[in-house]
Each structure stands twice: as structure tokens, then as C-alpha cells.
Short mmCIF file of C-alpha atoms in Angstrom, two decimals:
data_model
loop_
_atom_site.label_atom_id
_atom_site.label_comp_id
_atom_site.label_asym_id
_atom_site.label_seq_id
_atom_site.Cartn_x
_atom_site.Cartn_y
_atom_site.Cartn_z
CA UNK A 1 6.24 -13.53 -12.56
CA UNK A 2 3.16 -15.81 -12.72
CA UNK A 3 -0.09 -13.87 -12.79
CA UNK A 4 -3.25 -14.92 -11.60
CA UNK A 5 -6.32 -14.31 -13.67
CA UNK A 6 -8.64 -11.66 -12.48
CA UNK A 7 -11.91 -12.81 -10.93
CA UNK A 8 -15.10 -13.14 -12.76
CA UNK A 9 -16.60 -10.72 -10.40
CA UNK A 10 -14.94 -7.53 -11.33
CA UNK A 11 -14.48 -4.44 -9.09
CA UNK A 12 -17.34 -2.27 -8.72
CA UNK A 13 -15.40 0.81 -9.78
CA UNK A 14 -12.94 0.68 -12.60
CA UNK A 15 -9.44 2.44 -12.69
CA UNK A 16 -10.38 5.27 -14.59
CA UNK A 17 -13.43 6.17 -12.29
CA UNK A 18 -11.25 5.57 -9.25
CA UNK A 19 -8.54 8.03 -10.69
CA UNK A 20 -11.23 10.55 -11.35
CA UNK A 21 -12.90 10.18 -7.87
CA UNK A 22 -9.44 10.55 -6.22
CA UNK A 23 -8.85 13.81 -8.04
CA UNK A 24 -12.38 15.10 -7.66
CA UNK A 25 -12.48 14.66 -3.97
CA UNK A 26 -8.90 15.54 -2.86
CA UNK A 27 -7.36 12.19 -2.31
CA UNK A 28 -4.55 12.11 -5.03
CA UNK A 29 -3.10 14.38 -7.47
CA UNK A 30 -0.71 13.94 -10.34
CA UNK A 31 2.74 15.31 -9.13
CA UNK A 32 3.96 18.48 -10.83
CA UNK A 33 0.48 18.84 -12.40
CA UNK A 34 0.83 22.28 -13.63
CA UNK A 35 3.84 21.18 -15.53
CA UNK A 36 2.35 18.27 -17.29
CA UNK A 37 2.85 15.76 -14.52
CA UNK A 38 5.67 13.25 -14.14
CA UNK A 39 5.37 9.60 -14.83
CA UNK A 40 5.12 7.37 -11.69
CA UNK A 41 4.97 10.03 -9.16
CA UNK A 42 1.64 11.16 -7.33
CA UNK A 43 0.89 13.41 -4.73
CA UNK A 44 -1.66 12.56 -1.89
CA UNK A 45 -4.09 15.65 -1.14
CA UNK A 46 -5.78 16.58 2.07
CA UNK A 47 -8.08 13.32 2.43
CA UNK A 48 -5.46 11.12 0.85
CA UNK A 49 -2.87 12.11 3.32
CA UNK A 50 -5.21 11.29 6.25
CA UNK A 51 -6.27 8.09 5.10
CA UNK A 52 -2.67 7.13 4.18
CA UNK A 53 -1.58 7.93 7.69
CA UNK A 54 -4.52 6.23 9.22
CA UNK A 55 -3.37 3.05 7.26
CA UNK A 56 0.09 3.26 8.55
CA UNK A 57 -1.04 3.95 12.17
CA UNK A 58 -3.37 0.92 12.00
CA UNK A 59 -0.34 -1.21 10.63
CA UNK A 60 2.04 0.10 13.46
CA UNK A 61 -0.49 -0.35 16.21
CA UNK A 62 -1.19 -4.05 14.93
CA UNK A 63 2.33 -5.23 14.03
CA UNK A 64 4.36 -3.25 16.80
CA UNK A 65 2.32 -2.09 19.70
CA UNK A 66 0.23 -5.44 20.02
CA UNK A 67 3.61 -7.52 19.91
CA UNK A 68 5.78 -7.26 22.90
CA UNK A 69 8.93 -8.27 21.13
CA UNK A 70 8.70 -6.15 18.00
CA UNK A 71 10.47 -2.89 17.58
CA UNK A 72 10.33 0.13 15.50
CA UNK A 73 13.01 1.56 13.12
CA UNK A 74 13.33 4.66 10.78
CA UNK A 75 16.54 3.97 8.76
CA UNK A 76 18.16 6.30 6.20
CA UNK A 77 16.84 6.34 2.74
CA UNK A 78 20.40 6.62 1.52
CA UNK A 79 22.77 3.85 2.70
CA UNK A 80 26.21 2.64 1.97
CA UNK A 81 26.45 1.30 -1.44
CA UNK A 82 28.01 -1.67 0.15
CA UNK A 83 24.51 -2.68 1.58
CA UNK A 84 22.99 -2.99 -1.82
CA UNK A 85 25.90 -4.93 -3.20
CA UNK A 86 25.70 -7.39 -0.21
CA UNK A 87 21.83 -7.68 -0.87
CA UNK A 88 22.13 -8.48 -4.50
CA UNK A 89 20.29 -5.41 -5.71
CA UNK A 90 23.26 -3.76 -7.50
CA UNK A 91 23.63 -6.83 -9.70
CA UNK A 92 20.17 -8.41 -9.73
CA UNK A 93 17.53 -5.68 -9.16
CA UNK A 94 16.26 -5.92 -12.68
CA UNK A 95 13.30 -6.21 -14.95
CA UNK A 96 13.20 -7.40 -18.62
CA UNK A 97 12.81 -4.38 -20.94
CA UNK A 98 11.96 -4.00 -24.58
CA UNK A 99 11.50 -1.14 -27.06
CA UNK A 100 9.28 -0.75 -30.05
CA UNK A 101 11.23 0.14 -33.15
CA UNK A 102 8.40 2.03 -34.59
CA UNK A 103 7.27 4.42 -32.07
CA UNK A 104 10.33 4.20 -29.69
CA UNK A 105 8.18 3.57 -26.60
CA UNK A 106 9.77 1.43 -23.79
CA UNK A 107 7.96 -1.48 -22.00
CA UNK A 108 8.29 -4.07 -19.35
CA UNK A 109 8.62 -7.55 -21.48
CA UNK A 110 6.91 -9.64 -19.07
CA UNK A 111 3.96 -7.23 -18.77
CA UNK A 112 3.46 -7.12 -22.51
CA UNK A 113 3.43 -10.97 -22.75
CA UNK A 114 1.47 -11.51 -19.84
CA UNK A 115 -1.33 -9.01 -20.95
CA UNK A 116 -1.24 -10.81 -24.40
CA UNK A 117 -1.55 -14.23 -22.75
CA UNK A 118 -4.52 -13.05 -20.64
CA UNK A 119 -6.16 -11.60 -23.66
CA UNK A 120 -5.73 -14.88 -25.56
CA UNK A 121 -6.92 -17.09 -22.77
CA UNK A 122 -10.09 -15.16 -22.65
CA UNK A 123 -10.94 -15.58 -26.42
CA UNK A 124 -12.94 -18.81 -27.31
CA UNK A 125 -10.91 -21.82 -28.47
CA UNK A 126 -7.61 -20.21 -27.48
CA UNK A 127 -4.74 -22.28 -28.24
CA UNK A 128 -2.74 -23.88 -25.21
CA UNK A 129 0.14 -21.45 -24.54
CA UNK A 130 3.44 -22.80 -23.14
CA UNK A 131 4.20 -22.17 -19.36
CA UNK A 132 5.52 -18.67 -18.85
CA UNK A 133 8.60 -17.70 -16.56
CA UNK A 134 10.73 -14.74 -16.00
CA UNK A 135 13.54 -16.28 -18.04
CA UNK A 136 14.66 -13.96 -20.91
CA UNK A 137 15.00 -16.83 -23.20
CA UNK A 138 11.26 -17.56 -22.69
CA UNK A 139 10.34 -14.09 -23.05
CA UNK A 140 12.32 -13.67 -26.22
CA UNK A 141 10.70 -17.08 -27.56
CA UNK A 142 7.22 -15.57 -27.10
CA UNK A 143 8.13 -12.41 -28.60
CA UNK A 144 9.58 -14.05 -31.66
CA UNK A 145 7.10 -16.96 -32.06
CA UNK A 146 4.00 -14.58 -31.66
CA UNK A 147 5.40 -11.70 -33.33
CA UNK A 148 2.37 -11.42 -35.81
CA UNK A 149 -0.06 -11.47 -32.70
CA UNK A 150 1.67 -9.50 -30.04
CA UNK A 151 1.15 -5.81 -30.75
CA UNK A 152 2.90 -2.75 -29.40
CA UNK A 153 0.52 -1.31 -26.61
CA UNK A 154 1.45 2.24 -27.70
CA UNK A 155 1.22 2.23 -31.71
CA UNK A 156 -0.50 -1.06 -32.29
CA UNK A 157 2.13 -2.34 -34.87
CA UNK A 158 3.42 -6.08 -34.87
CA UNK A 159 6.86 -7.47 -34.91
CA UNK A 160 8.54 -4.19 -34.08
CA UNK A 161 9.82 -5.17 -30.57
CA UNK A 162 13.76 -5.50 -29.68
CA UNK A 163 14.87 -8.59 -27.94
CA UNK A 164 14.29 -8.51 -24.05
CA UNK A 165 17.32 -7.28 -22.11
CA UNK A 166 17.58 -6.55 -18.36
CA UNK A 167 17.21 -2.98 -17.03
CA UNK A 168 18.38 -2.23 -13.39
CA UNK A 169 15.87 -0.36 -11.33
CA UNK A 170 17.90 1.26 -8.90
CA UNK A 171 17.94 5.19 -8.75
CA UNK A 172 21.17 6.43 -8.35
CA UNK A 173 22.56 9.54 -7.12
CA UNK A 174 25.89 11.06 -5.92
CA UNK A 175 26.90 11.88 -1.99
CA UNK A 176 29.36 14.87 -1.69
CA UNK A 177 30.74 17.52 -3.94
CA UNK A 178 32.14 15.35 -6.64
CA UNK A 179 30.21 13.13 -9.10
CA UNK A 180 32.39 10.15 -9.74
CA UNK A 181 32.42 6.39 -9.10
CA UNK A 182 33.57 6.98 -5.54
CA UNK A 183 30.58 9.16 -4.57
CA UNK A 184 27.84 7.00 -6.47
CA UNK A 185 25.13 5.78 -4.18
CA UNK A 186 21.47 4.72 -4.52
CA UNK A 187 17.85 5.81 -3.34
CA UNK A 188 16.96 2.63 -1.49
CA UNK A 189 14.70 0.09 -3.37
CA UNK A 190 13.32 -1.37 -0.18
CA UNK A 191 13.26 -0.44 3.41
CA UNK A 192 14.41 -3.92 4.68
CA UNK A 193 17.92 -3.07 4.14
CA UNK A 194 18.29 -0.76 6.87
CA UNK A 195 16.56 -3.32 9.31
CA UNK A 196 19.05 -5.97 8.48
CA UNK A 197 22.23 -3.65 9.10
CA UNK A 198 20.62 -2.37 12.45
CA UNK A 199 19.56 -5.93 13.68
CA UNK A 200 22.44 -5.98 16.09
CA UNK A 201 21.86 -2.47 17.31
CA UNK A 202 18.23 -3.01 17.99
CA UNK A 203 18.84 -6.43 19.57
CA UNK A 204 21.40 -5.05 22.05
CA UNK A 205 19.85 -1.63 22.91
CA UNK A 206 16.42 -3.35 23.50
CA UNK A 207 17.88 -6.54 25.28
CA UNK A 208 15.73 -8.50 23.03
CA UNK A 209 16.14 -12.17 22.68
CA UNK A 210 15.23 -14.30 19.64
CA UNK A 211 12.40 -14.44 18.36
CA UNK A 212 11.79 -10.70 17.78
CA UNK A 213 11.01 -8.47 15.15
CA UNK A 214 11.92 -5.11 13.69
CA UNK A 215 9.19 -2.90 11.94
CA UNK A 216 9.62 -0.06 9.55
CA UNK A 217 7.29 2.27 7.42
CA UNK A 218 9.06 4.27 4.99
CA UNK A 219 9.74 5.48 1.34
CA UNK A 220 11.55 3.42 -1.25
CA UNK A 221 12.46 4.07 -5.00
CA UNK A 222 12.39 1.93 -8.15
CA UNK A 223 13.05 3.04 -11.47
CA UNK A 224 10.06 1.29 -13.01
CA UNK A 225 10.17 0.85 -16.72
CA UNK A 226 6.56 1.55 -17.17
CA UNK A 227 4.83 2.80 -14.06
CA UNK A 228 1.16 2.21 -14.32
CA UNK A 229 -2.23 1.59 -12.59
CA UNK A 230 -2.42 4.86 -10.78
CA UNK A 231 -0.54 4.52 -7.27
CA UNK A 232 -0.55 0.70 -7.64
CA UNK A 233 2.83 0.75 -9.41
CA UNK A 234 5.03 3.71 -8.88
CA UNK A 235 8.54 5.02 -8.98
CA UNK A 236 8.37 6.55 -5.44
CA UNK A 237 6.40 4.07 -3.16
CA UNK A 238 6.05 3.58 0.82
CA UNK A 239 6.59 0.20 2.30
CA UNK A 240 5.33 -1.17 5.66
CA UNK A 241 7.74 -3.91 6.44
CA UNK A 242 8.38 -6.25 9.42
CA UNK A 243 11.32 -8.62 9.52
CA UNK A 244 11.01 -11.44 12.20
CA UNK A 245 14.36 -12.94 13.49
CA UNK A 246 14.01 -16.51 14.50
CA UNK A 247 15.75 -19.80 15.05
CA UNK A 248 16.11 -22.07 12.09
CA UNK A 249 14.05 -24.89 13.57
CA UNK A 250 10.75 -23.03 13.97
CA UNK A 251 10.73 -21.53 10.56
CA UNK A 252 7.56 -23.37 9.31
CA UNK A 253 5.41 -22.50 12.53
CA UNK A 254 6.35 -19.01 12.54
CA UNK A 255 5.80 -18.56 8.79
CA UNK A 256 2.24 -20.03 9.29
CA UNK A 257 1.85 -17.60 12.36
CA UNK A 258 2.65 -14.42 10.24
CA UNK A 259 0.74 -15.56 7.28
CA UNK A 260 -2.24 -15.80 9.64
CA UNK A 261 -1.37 -12.61 11.56
CA UNK A 262 -1.08 -10.67 8.15
CA UNK A 263 -4.39 -12.02 6.79
CA UNK A 264 -6.42 -11.12 9.89
CA UNK A 265 -4.91 -7.61 9.85
CA UNK A 266 -6.42 -7.23 6.42
CA UNK A 267 -9.75 -8.65 7.43
CA UNK A 268 -10.40 -7.45 10.62
CA UNK A 269 -8.52 -4.07 11.07
CA UNK A 270 -8.61 -2.72 7.38
CA UNK A 271 -11.74 -4.13 6.58
CA UNK A 272 -11.20 -5.95 3.24
CA UNK A 273 -13.70 -8.82 2.53
CA UNK A 274 -12.81 -12.43 2.24
CA UNK A 275 -14.46 -12.44 -1.30
CA UNK A 276 -11.75 -10.10 -2.38
CA UNK A 277 -8.64 -11.58 -1.22
CA UNK A 278 -6.82 -15.07 -1.63
CA UNK A 279 -3.54 -16.38 -1.24
CA UNK A 280 -1.03 -17.01 -3.94
CA UNK A 281 1.85 -19.40 -3.36
CA UNK A 282 5.04 -18.84 -5.23
CA UNK A 283 6.01 -21.93 -7.60
CA UNK A 284 9.69 -22.73 -7.88
CA UNK A 285 10.01 -20.48 -11.03
CA UNK A 286 8.76 -17.48 -9.09
CA UNK A 287 10.50 -17.78 -5.59
CA UNK A 288 13.95 -15.93 -5.05
CA UNK A 289 16.71 -18.37 -5.01
CA UNK A 290 17.32 -18.06 -1.17
CA UNK A 291 13.37 -18.32 -0.21
CA UNK A 292 12.10 -21.32 1.47
CA UNK A 293 8.53 -20.21 1.00
CA UNK A 294 6.65 -17.21 -0.29
CA UNK A 295 3.00 -16.25 -0.40
CA UNK A 296 1.29 -13.16 -1.81
CA UNK A 297 -2.02 -11.98 -0.67
CA UNK A 298 -3.89 -11.12 -4.06
CA UNK A 299 -6.58 -8.59 -4.03
CA UNK A 300 -9.32 -8.12 -6.51
CA UNK A 301 -8.43 -4.53 -7.62
CA UNK A 302 -10.08 -2.46 -10.47
CA UNK A 303 -7.55 -3.67 -12.86
CA UNK A 304 -7.71 -7.37 -11.94
CA UNK A 305 -6.58 -9.52 -9.06
CA UNK A 306 -3.08 -8.56 -8.32
CA UNK A 307 -0.51 -8.63 -5.58
CA UNK A 308 -1.41 -6.60 -2.57
CA UNK A 309 1.27 -7.88 0.10
CA UNK A 310 3.76 -10.88 0.65
CA UNK A 311 5.00 -13.21 3.33
CA UNK A 312 8.52 -14.63 2.70
CA UNK A 313 10.62 -17.11 4.56
CA UNK A 314 14.11 -15.53 3.66
CA UNK A 315 15.95 -18.29 5.79
CA UNK A 316 19.31 -17.10 6.91
CA UNK A 317 20.26 -15.36 3.63
CA UNK A 318 20.11 -11.80 4.51
CA UNK A 319 22.31 -11.70 7.72
CA UNK A 320 24.78 -14.12 6.15
CA UNK A 321 25.14 -11.95 2.98
CA UNK A 322 25.94 -8.83 5.03
CA UNK A 323 28.25 -10.92 7.49
CA UNK A 324 30.37 -11.80 4.46
CA UNK A 325 30.66 -8.37 2.90
CA UNK A 326 30.78 -6.30 6.21
CA UNK A 327 33.05 -8.89 8.23
CA UNK A 328 30.76 -8.25 11.08
CA UNK A 329 29.65 -11.37 13.11
CA UNK A 330 25.75 -11.05 13.19
CA UNK A 331 25.23 -14.78 14.47
CA UNK A 332 23.38 -15.30 17.85
CA UNK A 333 24.12 -17.25 20.63
CA UNK A 334 21.07 -18.94 22.36
CA UNK A 335 21.67 -19.40 26.19
CA UNK A 336 19.02 -22.08 26.52
CA UNK A 337 20.21 -24.39 23.99
CA UNK A 338 23.92 -23.28 24.25
CA UNK A 339 24.11 -23.17 20.40
CA UNK A 340 25.15 -20.33 18.08
CA UNK A 341 23.29 -19.77 14.88
CA UNK A 342 22.66 -17.06 12.21
CA UNK A 343 18.84 -16.02 12.61
CA UNK A 344 16.64 -16.76 9.93
CA UNK A 345 14.05 -14.17 8.96
CA UNK A 346 10.25 -14.23 8.28
CA UNK A 347 9.20 -11.02 6.38
CA UNK A 348 5.74 -9.41 6.18
CA UNK A 349 5.96 -6.72 3.50
CA UNK A 350 3.06 -4.49 2.38
CA UNK A 351 2.99 -1.35 0.07
CA UNK A 352 0.92 1.51 1.31
CA UNK A 353 -0.04 2.48 -2.05
CA UNK A 354 -1.69 -0.77 -3.05
CA UNK A 355 -3.30 -0.93 0.45
CA UNK A 356 -4.63 2.55 -0.38
CA UNK A 357 -6.30 1.55 -3.65
CA UNK A 358 -7.58 -1.81 -2.20
CA UNK A 359 -9.20 -0.02 0.73
CA UNK A 360 -10.84 2.63 -1.46
CA UNK A 361 -12.09 -0.22 -3.99
CA UNK A 362 -13.48 -2.10 -0.85
CA UNK A 363 -15.33 0.93 0.53
CA UNK A 364 -16.68 2.71 -2.59
CA UNK A 365 -20.40 1.99 -2.83
CA UNK A 366 -23.09 3.42 -5.14
CA UNK A 367 -26.56 3.03 -3.77
CA UNK A 368 -30.01 4.32 -4.94
CA UNK A 369 -31.64 6.62 -2.49
CA UNK A 370 -34.91 7.99 -3.73
CA UNK A 371 -34.30 9.20 -7.27
CA UNK A 372 -30.65 9.72 -7.21
CA UNK A 373 -27.50 7.60 -6.67
CA UNK A 374 -25.65 8.26 -3.43
CA UNK A 375 -21.83 7.75 -3.43
CA UNK A 376 -20.58 6.63 0.03
CA UNK A 377 -17.08 5.55 1.21
CA UNK A 378 -17.92 3.12 3.86
CA UNK A 379 -14.74 3.01 5.47
CA UNK A 380 -14.01 1.72 9.00
CA UNK A 381 -14.16 4.77 11.28
CA UNK A 382 -10.66 4.24 12.23
CA UNK A 383 -9.63 4.81 8.72
CA UNK A 384 -11.89 7.66 7.76
CA UNK A 385 -9.92 10.72 6.66
CA UNK A 386 -12.43 12.96 8.54
CA UNK A 387 -14.13 11.48 11.45
CA UNK A 388 -16.73 14.16 12.15
CA UNK A 389 -18.11 17.22 10.00
CA UNK A 390 -19.56 20.22 11.70
CA UNK A 391 -22.40 21.52 9.56
CA UNK A 392 -24.23 24.80 10.53
CA UNK A 393 -27.53 25.06 8.71
CA UNK A 394 -26.98 28.46 7.41
CA UNK A 395 -23.87 31.16 7.76
CA UNK A 396 -25.96 33.53 9.85
CA UNK A 397 -23.68 34.91 12.70
CA UNK A 398 -25.68 33.63 15.52
CA UNK A 399 -25.53 30.21 14.09
CA UNK A 400 -22.03 30.13 13.17
CA UNK A 401 -20.94 31.25 16.53
CA UNK A 402 -22.66 27.98 18.04
CA UNK A 403 -21.43 25.97 15.43
CA UNK A 404 -17.88 27.09 15.95
CA UNK A 405 -18.10 26.28 19.88
CA UNK A 406 -19.35 22.72 18.77
CA UNK A 407 -16.30 22.26 16.47
CA UNK A 408 -13.98 23.44 19.28
CA UNK A 409 -15.52 21.21 21.78
CA UNK A 410 -14.63 18.01 19.73
CA UNK A 411 -11.56 19.11 17.72
CA UNK A 412 -8.12 17.94 18.84
CA UNK A 413 -8.82 14.32 19.31
CA UNK A 414 -9.17 13.50 15.64
CA UNK A 415 -9.77 15.20 12.24
CA UNK A 416 -12.90 17.44 12.31
CA UNK A 417 -13.95 19.43 9.55
CA UNK A 418 -16.14 22.45 9.54
CA UNK A 419 -18.31 23.29 6.34
CA UNK A 420 -20.99 25.91 6.06
CA UNK A 421 -20.88 26.19 2.15
CA UNK A 422 -23.60 24.78 -0.13
CA UNK A 423 -26.95 23.25 1.05
CA UNK A 424 -27.18 20.76 3.78
CA UNK A 425 -28.07 17.98 1.43
CA UNK A 426 -25.00 18.60 -0.83
CA UNK A 427 -22.98 18.84 2.25
CA UNK A 428 -24.16 15.65 3.48
CA UNK A 429 -23.28 13.93 0.11
CA UNK A 430 -19.80 15.39 0.10
CA UNK A 431 -19.17 13.95 3.34
CA UNK A 432 -20.53 10.53 2.36
CA UNK A 433 -18.06 10.56 -0.51
CA UNK A 434 -15.06 11.04 1.48
CA UNK A 435 -16.25 8.61 4.08
CA UNK A 436 -17.16 10.86 7.03
CA UNK A 437 -18.89 8.71 9.75
CA UNK A 438 -20.87 11.39 11.47
CA UNK A 439 -22.02 14.72 10.44
CA UNK A 440 -23.13 17.06 13.21
CA UNK A 441 -25.89 19.58 12.10
CA UNK A 442 -26.20 22.90 14.09
CA UNK A 443 -29.55 24.26 13.44
CA UNK A 444 -31.38 27.45 14.76
CA UNK A 445 -33.21 25.17 17.47
CA UNK A 446 -29.57 24.30 18.81
CA UNK A 447 -29.23 27.97 20.12
CA UNK A 448 -32.33 27.46 22.39
CA UNK A 449 -32.32 23.63 23.32
CA UNK A 450 -28.23 23.32 23.12
CA UNK A 451 -28.51 20.30 21.21
CA UNK A 452 -27.37 19.19 17.83
CA UNK A 453 -28.44 16.60 15.05
CA UNK A 454 -25.88 13.83 14.52
CA UNK A 455 -26.30 11.91 11.12
CA UNK A 456 -24.92 8.47 10.64
CA UNK A 457 -22.99 8.00 7.11
CA UNK A 458 -23.99 4.42 6.70
CA UNK A 459 -27.68 4.31 7.87
CA UNK A 460 -28.41 8.01 7.24
CA UNK A 461 -30.30 7.81 10.61
CA UNK A 462 -30.35 11.26 12.64
CA UNK A 463 -30.42 11.66 16.43
CA UNK A 464 -30.65 14.63 18.73
CA UNK A 465 -27.82 14.86 21.13
CA UNK A 466 -27.16 17.50 23.80
CA UNK A 467 -24.02 19.58 22.98
CA UNK A 468 -22.41 18.96 26.39
CA UNK A 469 -22.78 15.10 25.82
CA UNK A 470 -21.55 15.39 22.00
CA UNK A 471 -17.84 14.77 22.75
CA UNK A 472 -18.48 11.41 24.74
CA UNK A 473 -21.22 10.39 22.32
CA UNK A 474 -18.89 10.67 19.47
CA UNK A 475 -16.02 9.06 21.30
CA UNK A 476 -18.03 6.06 22.16
CA UNK A 477 -19.32 5.74 18.54
CA UNK A 478 -15.70 6.13 17.23
CA UNK A 479 -14.25 3.85 19.94
CA UNK A 480 -12.07 6.62 21.20
CA UNK A 481 -11.00 7.42 24.83
CA UNK A 482 -12.24 10.77 26.04
CA UNK A 483 -9.55 12.94 27.81
#
């Protein structure tokens, strides 16, 4: 894979700080932490799961609800092994792997070479390096030619790598009481497979005509050689994918349309900045053999400019492959032109974990307020894990009673948090760090004037609002419909 160089303007938070922040504030925990963890797997905490769900909901609303000809699907994680044979995953879903003969650690060969190239290119008077590709021959040529310069990332020794070889990333399991070749199957490596095999079912039951799309959000599994960079590259991941079925002669215009649509989603709905995202077009050595075109959106992550999501012109490859293996006719007869054809596919594919990291990186701000540094997560209110926090000024029963009544009056439409522990200043700072747009303070005056103080996260300005008007006030601020 061709890797773009990171921007000169580095992210405002590095990966180590991000991981620490996510643990401290309840966004992400290491899976099986009490047993020492397990590489490549993460658990989303109370605020992480809310943010993840809000991201998925925003994607679904934008891609499905705002398009009359896109329909949802939730296909099974375990499918027939023949599906993955037809798609080419059984034979070709591989990554190049090397072992260090000294420390016995295993690495992705392309990552080791790419990181060494980036390091060399940053050095002054660096020698010109030959063009890199995913070819095993080229990888082995690098590892051999520069064996005195490319060290093991774990033990630091030189010249200790084995030759690169291919490693299949499909995670296997068995279905049924026996464990033999007849019961072998796979955890899906992508969600798209279930979309292709349900293309005909969705088309017939919805009475859809070409063009139309099928969208799915779901888990996928990849036995990564070296999972790394927090939730960016994991063995259990979640994808948001939309496959758009079209006539062959409109591929270019549909491809351009979905590129623009995806770009606008990232900017307008998610709130990423133009300065942090860019297009990366796949060269001929990067594209899959069946792809007519492929573009990735790159984001300036804490660990460099990396792939966030992708748009691919998959031609008629997928349905043609499944027709050959299954024997089912998945072609389409167009009544207007009286022609039969195999639909082509434009794909928009996005990893939830990567979008999660991008959103946190984008929203994380450290600003000076008086003599202290305020950490604030300036998320769009639609994405914020907690929309409103109810904060009684003290734990006294008469105040708690009013505060709980206020909580009950606004809870149910969105996530509202009730917090009466620590000083009000510390509670404000805590809510700032998790991105809560509005804090509602219930003080002793609230008992008499039946009003509360609403504090805005970004400006920190405060406004006195009558309790009876609070629900509609917050709904207006959060762009919600009051029921």
C-alpha cells in the first residue's frame, strides 16, 4: 500500500495522550483488562458507546434516510464458506508477514518497510529510494538490500528478518458438533459480502429499480498480524458500508456523486475540518484488479495522515463472481432500454473505529482559562455522548428533590446525566472533557424562582431559564423536536 507522508502540522493530541484520555474519561477500555488484555480488541465504555452509536446513527440518517432508493440490511456474521471463496477472500485475503529470528516477534512486512522509508525520507540528504509496492519480491528486495539499516521494531537487531510470506487474515470457526473440513467457516472479514448475496432479495421485496443501494452497519473480523494504533487497526472492527447498484454506462458520474456525498458527510455532518482531510487516489499498483477507480479519504490522525474511508468503483466484479459460483442469475433487465446487464457497484466504506478516532482528534481542545488549562471536547451536539448534565449545587435533600424533578422533565429524549459529586467547577470541567454541550445548574434560588442556570460548553456563558421552559429551550439548542 502506498502511504502518504503525514502533514507537517501534527495532530494536537498524540496517540499516547488519546489512549490515556479515553481510559480516564470512560470512552475506551482494553478488552479483558483484568487478565492482561488481548491484542487487537477493545471495549467501548459508557461515553464511548454513546459516541459510537451517535456516529452510526448520523451515518444511517445521512446515507439511508436521506436517500429514497437506499435500503438497510443486517446480514449474518457467519455466512456460507462459498461466499468467501467466490469473493476471493479465501485465496487472496492476505498480508505479507515476517518474523524476527532473534526475538521471535511477528510483523507485517509492508509496515516495517513503510516506517523505515518514512524515517529515511525525513533525514537530511536521504538517498533516493526505489518505488515501493505490495509485491513480495519488492518487499524481500528491500529487506535484503537494506538489512543493515532496517531493524526489528521489538529488539532493535539488524538483519534478523525471515523472508516475507503471505498470511491469510480470515478468522476461522466451525459450525456444528464436529470440527473437520466440512464444518469449517469464517467470521466475515467485511460486511459487503452479505449485501451482494441479498441484492436480489432486497430488490424484489422493495420493488427497487436500478439505481438503488443497500446499506449495512456491522462487525467484521480480521486476524491482523500486528494490530496497533489503538482502535485504528483492530482484529474486531465495525464497518458502515453502502453498495450502490447502477447501470454500467453511468459509472463515472455515480462515482463522482458518491465521492462528493461522502466528503460532505464528513465535513457537514461529522464536523471534520477541510484542513485535516484530503483525497488519495489509488495508483495502478494499489487498486484491486477488478476496480476501475478507487479513492481514499485521508485524515491527519495522531499517528500521521492515514486512511479514514474509501470510495470504490467495483465494476460488475462482485455480482459476476457470485453468479459464477452460485449458479444464480443476478443480472437485471432494464425495461426502459429493453437491455439486460449485470449491475455495477459503487462502494462507500467507512470504519467506525477510525471515524471515532478522527472525531475525538478533531474535537479535542486545550485552551487557557485564567490560570488553568481547560480540556474541552467540542463535538457537534448530535454526536455528544451526553447532551445535558443536571448539576445540583449541593446534595441537600431540598435541592436534590428539585434537581431530580428537572432531570425527569428532560430525560428520555436524549442522554441526560445527573451528577451531584465534587465541586460545581470540577463537574463543569468533567462535562467539558466528555463533550456535554449544556450543563444545567440547580441552585437554592431554583426552589423559589423555579429557574435554573444553563451553561454553554463552548462559550461558558450562562443563562437563567425557567424550569417549565427548559425542555423546549434545550430542544431548540440541540435541534430536536419536542414531543
